[in-house]
Short mmCIF file of C-alpha atoms in Angstrom, two decimals:
data_model
loop_
_atom_site.label_atom_id
_atom_site.label_comp_id
_atom_site.label_asym_id
_atom_site.label_seq_id
_atom_site.Cartn_x
_atom_site.Cartn_y
_atom_site.Cartn_z
CA MET A 18 64.17 29.80 21.59
CA SER A 19 63.77 32.84 19.35
CA GLY A 20 63.67 30.55 16.32
CA THR A 21 60.90 28.49 17.90
CA ARG A 22 58.97 31.63 18.82
CA SER A 23 59.27 33.07 15.31
CA SER A 24 58.12 29.82 13.70
CA THR A 25 55.15 29.71 16.10
CA HIS A 26 54.18 33.25 15.09
CA ALA A 27 54.57 32.37 11.41
CA LEU A 28 52.37 29.29 11.81
CA ALA A 29 49.78 31.41 13.62
CA ALA A 30 49.74 33.82 10.66
CA LEU A 31 49.23 30.92 8.25
CA GLY A 32 46.47 29.57 10.49
CA LEU A 33 44.76 32.97 10.46
CA GLY A 34 44.88 33.05 6.68
CA ALA A 35 43.37 29.55 6.53
CA PHE A 36 40.67 30.60 9.00
CA VAL A 37 39.62 33.56 6.85
CA ILE A 38 39.66 31.49 3.67
CA GLY A 39 37.68 28.68 5.30
CA THR A 40 35.09 31.17 6.52
CA ALA A 41 34.73 32.64 3.03
CA GLU A 42 34.11 29.20 1.54
CA LEU A 43 31.00 28.33 3.58
CA VAL A 44 29.60 31.60 4.93
CA VAL A 45 27.64 32.06 1.71
CA VAL A 46 25.54 28.98 2.59
CA GLY A 47 23.98 30.87 5.49
CA VAL A 48 23.03 33.88 3.36
CA LEU A 49 21.98 32.24 0.08
CA GLY A 50 18.39 33.40 0.46
CA LEU A 51 19.50 37.00 0.99
CA VAL A 52 21.81 36.89 -2.02
CA ALA A 53 19.05 35.40 -4.17
CA GLY A 54 16.59 38.10 -3.16
CA ASP A 55 19.04 40.96 -3.59
CA LEU A 56 20.32 39.87 -7.02
CA ASP A 57 16.93 38.62 -8.26
CA VAL A 58 17.81 34.96 -8.83
CA SER A 59 16.37 31.74 -7.43
CA VAL A 60 17.87 30.09 -4.37
CA GLY A 61 18.84 27.16 -6.58
CA THR A 62 20.74 29.49 -8.89
CA ALA A 63 22.37 31.19 -5.91
CA GLY A 64 23.60 27.76 -4.86
CA LEU A 65 25.96 27.89 -7.85
CA LEU A 66 28.07 30.23 -5.72
CA VAL A 67 29.01 27.19 -3.62
CA THR A 68 29.68 25.10 -6.73
CA ALA A 69 31.82 27.80 -8.35
CA TYR A 70 33.98 28.09 -5.25
CA ALA A 71 34.43 24.31 -4.98
CA LEU A 72 35.39 24.05 -8.64
CA GLY A 73 37.78 26.95 -8.14
CA ILE A 74 39.54 24.97 -5.39
CA SER A 75 39.57 21.62 -7.19
CA LEU A 76 40.46 22.81 -10.69
CA GLY A 77 41.71 26.37 -10.37
CA GLY A 78 44.01 25.74 -7.41
CA PRO A 79 46.37 23.34 -9.23
CA VAL A 80 46.25 25.46 -12.40
CA VAL A 81 47.23 28.65 -10.56
CA THR A 82 49.88 26.74 -8.62
CA ALA A 83 51.33 25.41 -11.88
CA ALA A 84 51.37 28.91 -13.37
CA THR A 85 53.22 30.34 -10.36
CA ILE A 86 55.50 27.39 -9.58
CA GLY A 87 58.65 29.46 -10.00
CA MET A 88 57.64 32.25 -7.61
CA PRO A 89 59.12 32.48 -4.10
CA ARG A 90 56.78 30.81 -1.59
CA ARG A 91 56.49 33.82 0.74
CA THR A 92 55.70 36.12 -2.17
CA LEU A 93 53.07 33.69 -3.39
CA LEU A 94 51.44 33.56 0.04
CA TRP A 95 50.96 37.31 0.42
CA LEU A 96 50.04 37.75 -3.23
CA ALA A 97 47.37 35.04 -2.89
CA LEU A 98 45.90 36.80 0.13
CA ALA A 99 45.95 40.13 -1.69
CA VAL A 100 44.01 38.67 -4.62
CA PHE A 101 41.66 36.96 -2.16
CA VAL A 102 40.92 40.30 -0.48
CA VAL A 103 40.29 42.00 -3.84
CA GLY A 104 38.05 39.13 -4.97
CA ASN A 105 35.89 39.41 -1.88
CA LEU A 106 35.82 43.20 -2.23
CA VAL A 107 34.38 42.66 -5.71
CA ALA A 108 31.75 40.41 -4.11
CA VAL A 109 30.82 43.17 -1.66
CA PHE A 110 30.02 45.61 -4.47
CA ALA A 111 28.74 43.11 -7.07
CA SER A 112 25.43 44.25 -8.54
CA ALA A 113 25.08 41.35 -10.99
CA PHE A 114 24.98 37.66 -10.14
CA GLY A 115 27.44 36.78 -12.92
CA LEU A 116 30.09 39.07 -11.43
CA LEU A 117 29.59 37.56 -7.97
CA LEU A 118 29.85 34.07 -9.47
CA ALA A 119 33.13 34.96 -11.18
CA ALA A 120 34.50 36.43 -7.94
CA ARG A 121 33.65 33.19 -6.12
CA ALA A 122 35.42 31.08 -8.76
CA VAL A 123 38.56 33.23 -8.54
CA THR A 124 38.64 33.25 -4.74
CA GLY A 125 38.09 29.48 -4.78
CA ALA A 126 41.17 29.04 -6.94
CA ILE A 127 43.10 31.26 -4.52
CA HIS A 128 41.81 29.11 -1.66
CA GLY A 129 43.34 26.02 -3.27
CA LEU A 130 46.59 27.84 -3.97
CA PHE A 131 46.94 29.30 -0.48
CA ILE A 132 46.16 26.09 1.43
CA GLY A 133 48.58 24.10 -0.71
CA VAL A 134 51.42 26.60 -0.41
CA ALA A 135 50.73 27.33 3.26
CA SER A 136 50.85 23.66 4.23
CA ALA A 137 54.11 23.17 2.30
CA VAL A 138 55.60 26.31 3.89
CA ALA A 139 54.39 25.24 7.36
CA ALA A 140 56.17 21.91 6.96
CA GLY A 141 59.34 23.81 6.03
CA LEU A 142 59.24 26.10 9.05
CA VAL A 143 59.89 23.35 11.59
CA PRO A 144 62.13 20.30 12.07
CA ALA A 145 61.02 17.09 10.37
CA GLU A 146 59.64 15.62 13.62
CA ARG A 147 57.13 18.49 13.98
CA ARG A 148 55.85 18.75 10.41
CA GLY A 149 52.51 17.10 11.18
CA GLN A 150 51.78 19.63 13.91
CA ALA A 151 52.79 22.47 11.60
CA VAL A 152 50.47 21.28 8.83
CA SER A 153 47.68 20.87 11.38
CA MET A 154 47.90 24.60 12.12
CA VAL A 155 46.83 25.33 8.55
CA PHE A 156 44.04 22.77 8.41
CA GLY A 157 43.12 23.65 11.98
CA GLY A 158 42.41 27.17 10.78
CA ILE A 159 39.95 25.71 8.28
CA ALA A 160 38.36 23.55 10.99
CA VAL A 161 38.00 26.43 13.44
CA SER A 162 36.39 28.54 10.73
CA THR A 163 33.50 26.07 10.53
CA VAL A 164 32.92 26.35 14.30
CA ILE A 165 33.42 30.10 14.75
CA GLY A 166 33.86 31.97 11.49
CA VAL A 167 30.93 30.57 9.53
CA PRO A 168 28.32 30.91 12.33
CA LEU A 169 29.48 34.46 13.13
CA GLY A 170 29.56 35.40 9.46
CA THR A 171 26.08 34.00 9.01
CA LEU A 172 24.85 35.94 12.05
CA VAL A 173 26.30 39.17 10.66
CA GLY A 174 24.84 38.47 7.23
CA GLN A 175 21.39 37.70 8.57
CA SER A 176 21.42 40.74 10.89
CA ILE A 177 22.99 43.43 8.69
CA GLY A 178 23.02 42.00 5.17
CA TRP A 179 25.03 39.49 3.14
CA ARG A 180 27.39 42.20 1.91
CA ALA A 181 28.35 42.93 5.53
CA ALA A 182 29.43 39.29 5.93
CA PHE A 183 31.76 39.61 2.93
CA THR A 184 33.01 42.96 4.25
CA GLY A 185 34.05 41.20 7.44
CA ILE A 186 35.96 38.65 5.35
CA VAL A 187 37.74 41.48 3.52
CA VAL A 188 38.82 43.03 6.83
CA LEU A 189 40.03 39.73 8.27
CA GLY A 190 41.76 38.90 5.00
CA ALA A 191 43.64 42.20 5.15
CA LEU A 192 44.73 41.40 8.71
CA ALA A 193 45.95 37.97 7.60
CA LEU A 194 47.88 39.61 4.75
CA VAL A 195 49.63 41.96 7.17
CA ALA A 196 50.39 39.05 9.51
CA VAL A 197 51.95 36.99 6.71
CA LEU A 198 54.07 39.91 5.54
CA ALA A 199 55.24 40.62 9.09
CA LEU A 200 55.72 37.12 10.50
CA VAL A 201 56.36 34.54 7.77
CA PRO A 202 60.05 34.33 6.80
CA THR A 203 61.44 33.52 3.38
CA VAL A 204 61.13 29.76 2.92
CA THR A 205 62.52 27.62 0.14
CA GLY A 206 60.03 25.50 -1.78
CA SER A 207 59.31 21.89 -0.79
CA GLY A 208 59.71 20.98 -4.44
CA GLY A 209 62.35 21.57 -7.05
CA GLY A 210 62.70 22.34 -10.74
CA GLY A 211 60.18 23.80 -13.13
CA LEU A 212 56.59 22.84 -13.79
CA ARG A 213 57.42 19.75 -15.87
CA ALA A 214 59.72 18.37 -13.17
CA GLN A 215 57.22 19.16 -10.42
CA ALA A 216 54.35 17.58 -12.32
CA ARG A 217 56.32 14.41 -13.00
CA HIS A 218 56.73 13.81 -9.28
CA ALA A 219 53.40 15.25 -8.11
CA PHE A 220 51.47 12.95 -10.47
CA ALA A 221 53.58 9.89 -9.74
CA PRO A 222 51.52 6.71 -9.05
CA ARG A 223 52.50 6.71 -5.38
CA VAL A 224 51.09 10.23 -4.95
CA LEU A 225 47.96 9.52 -6.98
CA ALA A 226 47.32 6.47 -4.78
CA MET A 227 47.44 8.62 -1.65
CA LEU A 228 45.19 11.22 -3.29
CA GLY A 229 42.74 8.43 -4.07
CA ILE A 230 42.73 7.37 -0.42
CA GLY A 231 41.95 10.94 0.59
CA LEU A 232 39.15 11.18 -1.95
CA LEU A 233 37.55 7.98 -0.60
CA LEU A 234 37.87 8.96 3.04
CA LEU A 235 36.49 12.49 2.67
CA GLY A 236 33.97 11.48 0.02
CA GLY A 237 32.65 8.71 2.22
CA GLN A 238 32.17 11.05 5.15
CA PHE A 239 30.34 13.66 3.11
CA THR A 240 27.80 11.16 1.79
CA ALA A 241 26.43 11.40 5.33
CA PHE A 242 27.60 14.79 6.56
CA THR A 243 25.86 16.67 3.75
CA TYR A 244 22.55 15.29 5.01
CA LEU A 245 23.34 15.33 8.72
CA ALA A 246 20.76 17.99 9.62
CA PRO A 247 17.79 16.10 8.09
CA TYR A 248 19.14 12.87 9.61
CA LEU A 249 19.14 14.44 13.07
CA GLU A 250 15.63 15.78 12.53
CA ASP A 251 14.06 12.62 11.09
CA VAL A 252 15.99 9.85 12.87
CA THR A 253 17.31 11.37 16.11
CA GLY A 254 14.14 13.38 16.59
CA ILE A 255 15.64 16.79 17.35
CA SER A 256 15.02 20.12 15.67
CA GLY A 257 15.87 23.81 15.72
CA GLY A 258 18.49 24.65 18.31
CA GLY A 259 19.06 20.97 19.01
CA VAL A 260 20.35 20.41 15.49
CA SER A 261 22.68 23.40 15.85
CA ALA A 262 23.98 21.99 19.14
CA PHE A 263 24.77 18.63 17.56
CA LEU A 264 26.48 20.30 14.62
CA LEU A 265 28.51 22.34 17.12
CA ILE A 266 29.58 19.12 18.85
CA PHE A 267 30.73 17.77 15.51
CA GLY A 268 32.54 21.02 14.65
CA LEU A 269 34.37 21.23 17.97
CA ALA A 270 35.41 17.58 17.73
CA SER A 271 36.65 18.16 14.17
CA ALA A 272 38.72 21.17 15.20
CA ALA A 273 40.22 19.32 18.16
CA GLY A 274 40.85 16.26 16.00
CA THR A 275 42.74 18.28 13.41
CA PHE A 276 45.22 19.62 15.97
CA VAL A 277 45.60 16.31 17.82
CA GLY A 278 45.91 14.52 14.49
CA GLY A 279 48.94 16.65 13.68
CA ARG A 280 50.78 15.24 16.70
CA PHE A 281 49.94 11.68 15.75
CA ALA A 282 51.02 12.41 12.17
CA ASP A 283 54.48 13.26 13.47
CA ARG A 284 54.67 9.93 15.29
CA ASN A 285 53.45 7.76 12.43
CA ALA A 286 51.33 9.22 9.63
CA ASP A 287 50.61 5.84 8.02
CA LEU A 288 49.43 4.28 11.27
CA THR A 289 47.34 7.37 12.05
CA LEU A 290 45.56 7.03 8.70
CA LEU A 291 44.91 3.33 9.24
CA VAL A 292 43.67 3.66 12.83
CA GLY A 293 41.65 6.75 11.91
CA ASN A 294 40.01 4.96 9.00
CA THR A 295 39.12 2.00 11.27
CA VAL A 296 37.67 4.17 14.04
CA LEU A 297 35.80 6.20 11.43
CA VAL A 298 34.04 3.06 10.19
CA LEU A 299 33.16 2.12 13.77
CA ALA A 300 31.87 5.62 14.57
CA LEU A 301 29.65 5.71 11.48
CA GLY A 302 28.39 2.24 12.34
CA ALA A 303 27.58 3.41 15.86
CA LEU A 304 25.71 6.43 14.50
CA HIS A 305 23.68 4.16 12.20
CA LEU A 306 22.78 1.81 15.06
CA THR A 307 22.14 4.42 17.76
CA GLY A 308 20.85 7.32 15.67
CA SER A 309 17.45 7.27 17.38
CA HIS A 310 19.04 7.80 20.83
CA PRO A 311 20.18 11.45 21.13
CA VAL A 312 22.91 10.91 23.74
CA LEU A 313 24.47 7.92 21.99
CA ALA A 314 24.15 9.66 18.62
CA GLY A 315 25.98 12.68 20.07
CA VAL A 316 28.84 10.48 21.28
CA ALA A 317 29.10 8.75 17.89
CA LEU A 318 29.03 12.13 16.16
CA ALA A 319 31.86 13.44 18.36
CA ALA A 320 33.97 10.34 17.66
CA TRP A 321 33.33 10.77 13.95
CA GLY A 322 34.40 14.41 13.97
CA LEU A 323 37.49 13.66 16.04
CA VAL A 324 38.93 10.99 13.75
CA GLY A 325 37.31 12.02 10.47
CA PHE A 326 39.22 15.27 10.33
CA GLY A 327 42.08 14.14 12.56
CA ILE A 328 43.42 12.13 9.62
CA VAL A 329 43.75 15.18 7.34
CA PRO A 330 47.21 16.34 8.57
CA SER A 331 48.56 12.81 8.07
CA LEU A 332 47.06 12.68 4.60
CA GLN A 333 48.55 16.01 3.54
CA LEU A 334 51.91 15.19 5.10
CA ARG A 335 52.07 11.89 3.23
CA ILE A 336 51.13 13.55 -0.08
CA ILE A 337 53.87 16.17 0.28
CA SER A 338 56.43 13.60 1.39
CA LEU A 339 55.66 11.11 -1.37
CA ALA A 340 55.91 13.83 -4.03
CA GLY A 341 59.48 14.70 -3.02
CA PRO A 342 60.69 17.31 -5.56
CA GLY A 343 57.06 17.87 -6.61
CA GLY A 344 55.90 18.76 -3.10
CA ASP A 345 54.72 22.30 -3.85
CA LEU A 346 52.34 21.21 -6.60
CA ALA A 347 51.28 18.06 -4.75
CA ALA A 348 50.28 20.08 -1.68
CA THR A 349 47.62 21.81 -3.77
CA LEU A 350 46.46 18.49 -5.23
CA GLY A 351 45.70 17.36 -1.68
CA ALA A 352 43.20 20.20 -1.28
CA SER A 353 41.75 19.34 -4.70
CA ALA A 354 41.29 15.68 -3.76
CA VAL A 355 39.56 16.63 -0.52
CA ASN A 356 37.14 18.97 -2.28
CA ALA A 357 36.54 16.50 -5.12
CA GLY A 358 35.71 13.93 -2.45
CA ILE A 359 33.31 16.35 -0.79
CA ALA A 360 31.55 17.05 -4.09
CA ALA A 361 31.36 13.37 -5.04
CA GLY A 362 30.25 12.38 -1.56
CA ALA A 363 27.44 14.93 -1.59
CA ALA A 364 26.25 13.60 -4.97
CA VAL A 365 26.38 9.94 -3.88
CA GLY A 366 24.68 10.85 -0.61
CA GLY A 367 21.91 12.63 -2.51
CA TRP A 368 21.32 9.54 -4.62
CA ALA A 369 21.30 7.28 -1.55
CA VAL A 370 18.91 9.50 0.40
CA ALA A 371 16.53 9.69 -2.57
CA ALA A 372 16.65 5.93 -3.11
CA TYR A 373 16.74 4.56 0.44
CA GLY A 374 15.90 7.41 2.80
CA VAL A 375 17.95 9.72 5.00
CA ASP A 376 18.22 7.06 7.74
CA ARG A 377 20.61 5.09 5.49
CA ALA A 378 23.08 7.96 5.00
CA PRO A 379 25.53 6.82 7.75
CA LEU A 380 25.41 3.27 6.39
CA VAL A 381 26.38 4.45 2.90
CA ALA A 382 29.20 6.55 4.40
CA LEU A 383 30.37 3.53 6.40
CA THR A 384 30.45 1.40 3.24
CA VAL A 385 32.60 3.87 1.29
CA CYS A 386 35.00 4.37 4.21
CA ALA A 387 35.22 0.59 4.70
CA LEU A 388 36.16 0.24 1.03
CA ALA A 389 39.02 2.66 1.70
CA LEU A 390 40.49 0.41 4.43
CA PRO A 391 42.41 -1.96 2.12
CA ALA A 392 43.86 1.04 0.27
CA THR A 393 44.84 2.69 3.55
CA TRP A 394 46.49 -0.55 4.66
CA ALA A 395 48.40 -0.88 1.39
CA GLY A 396 49.33 2.81 1.48
CA ARG A 397 51.73 2.12 4.34
CA LYS A 398 54.10 0.57 1.79
CA LEU A 399 54.22 3.66 -0.44
CA THR A 400 57.63 5.29 -0.22
CA LEU A 401 59.63 8.01 -1.92
CA PRO A 402 62.51 6.51 -3.93
CA THR A 403 65.78 7.00 -2.07
CA ALA A 404 67.30 8.82 -5.03
CA LEU A 405 64.63 11.54 -4.73
CA ALA A 406 64.82 12.07 -0.98
CA GLY A 407 66.53 15.31 -0.08
CA PRO A 408 67.15 17.43 2.98
CA ALA A 409 64.16 18.83 4.81
CA THR A 410 62.90 22.18 3.66
CA GLN A 411 63.98 24.87 6.06
CA PRO A 412 63.70 28.65 6.27
CA THR A 413 66.50 30.41 4.52
CA PRO A 414 68.65 32.79 6.56
#
């Protein structure tokens, strides 16, 4: 019982860290205008703060992970949070846009590192049959941050100033650091060997195939999600607080889906991905067909959020499992694939909206996610060679 309680507390600490990091990623969107005015740049230029962070996750995360592959996992977790806190402290006092941009790039890289290591550590804290639920605690922290952390951070930023929002992130980051130091035990890595050995397994074709599936599934969703607010305004016919309410529905469904998806991942991660992909296509189709009816659009949006993010724990669990000895590095690649998909999806969605109108956004998302179905089906046959399979990662005494 004490072991179960201690692992629960450790997972909660990891979830708190993910929550803070997820809040830091998107809170800047709500205060871009304030940042632009304070640092005397255009809003378009201020938008590079979002780009820098995303590139930090996608590119910097794997690079930093590779550079620290030999460090103990627990040490890497608290060190990542310490650097994250310092990076956001620099943002609080930044008087030049270039310095703030650099701070965002660094904290983005730390985001990628922390989520990758935390998900691998979470999987190692519990028995094999509960790994999906453990991983969902990390990604659930990210999901909850979009529902609670980002809106609250935006409210603080708009009321007191954008620097106050980042100050709040520093405080919460420090609390997460203390929690990790106090509650997360020493855990052996999910991978083995040095960087070359890790990379050989993390970049194996079977892992790259699963990363490609993740890129398609998340990229497809974000071709529509990026333009969800204008879609709701122009097609569904709602505005102001109504749009916020619909986005809240989506956020709550996504958070719930992430935690529920962890349980299904433990039962059958491959089947969860396949069923989730199928329901996702149906939900996007329903949104396209019923977008002009607010109630039906709300139901379709909730179904989308539930399955669209409910597949993430299964995806990450499969990536770590397929990498075998390269699990530590592969865990970070999962976060990179997700963010690369988000960036690509936003770009494709922008092209589609410009060419065909915002009312076609769900249809484009449906098409991309439907293209992922054959890959998701085939992905069920991807396995780790028996010679590479080892004992489950467990906390060391």
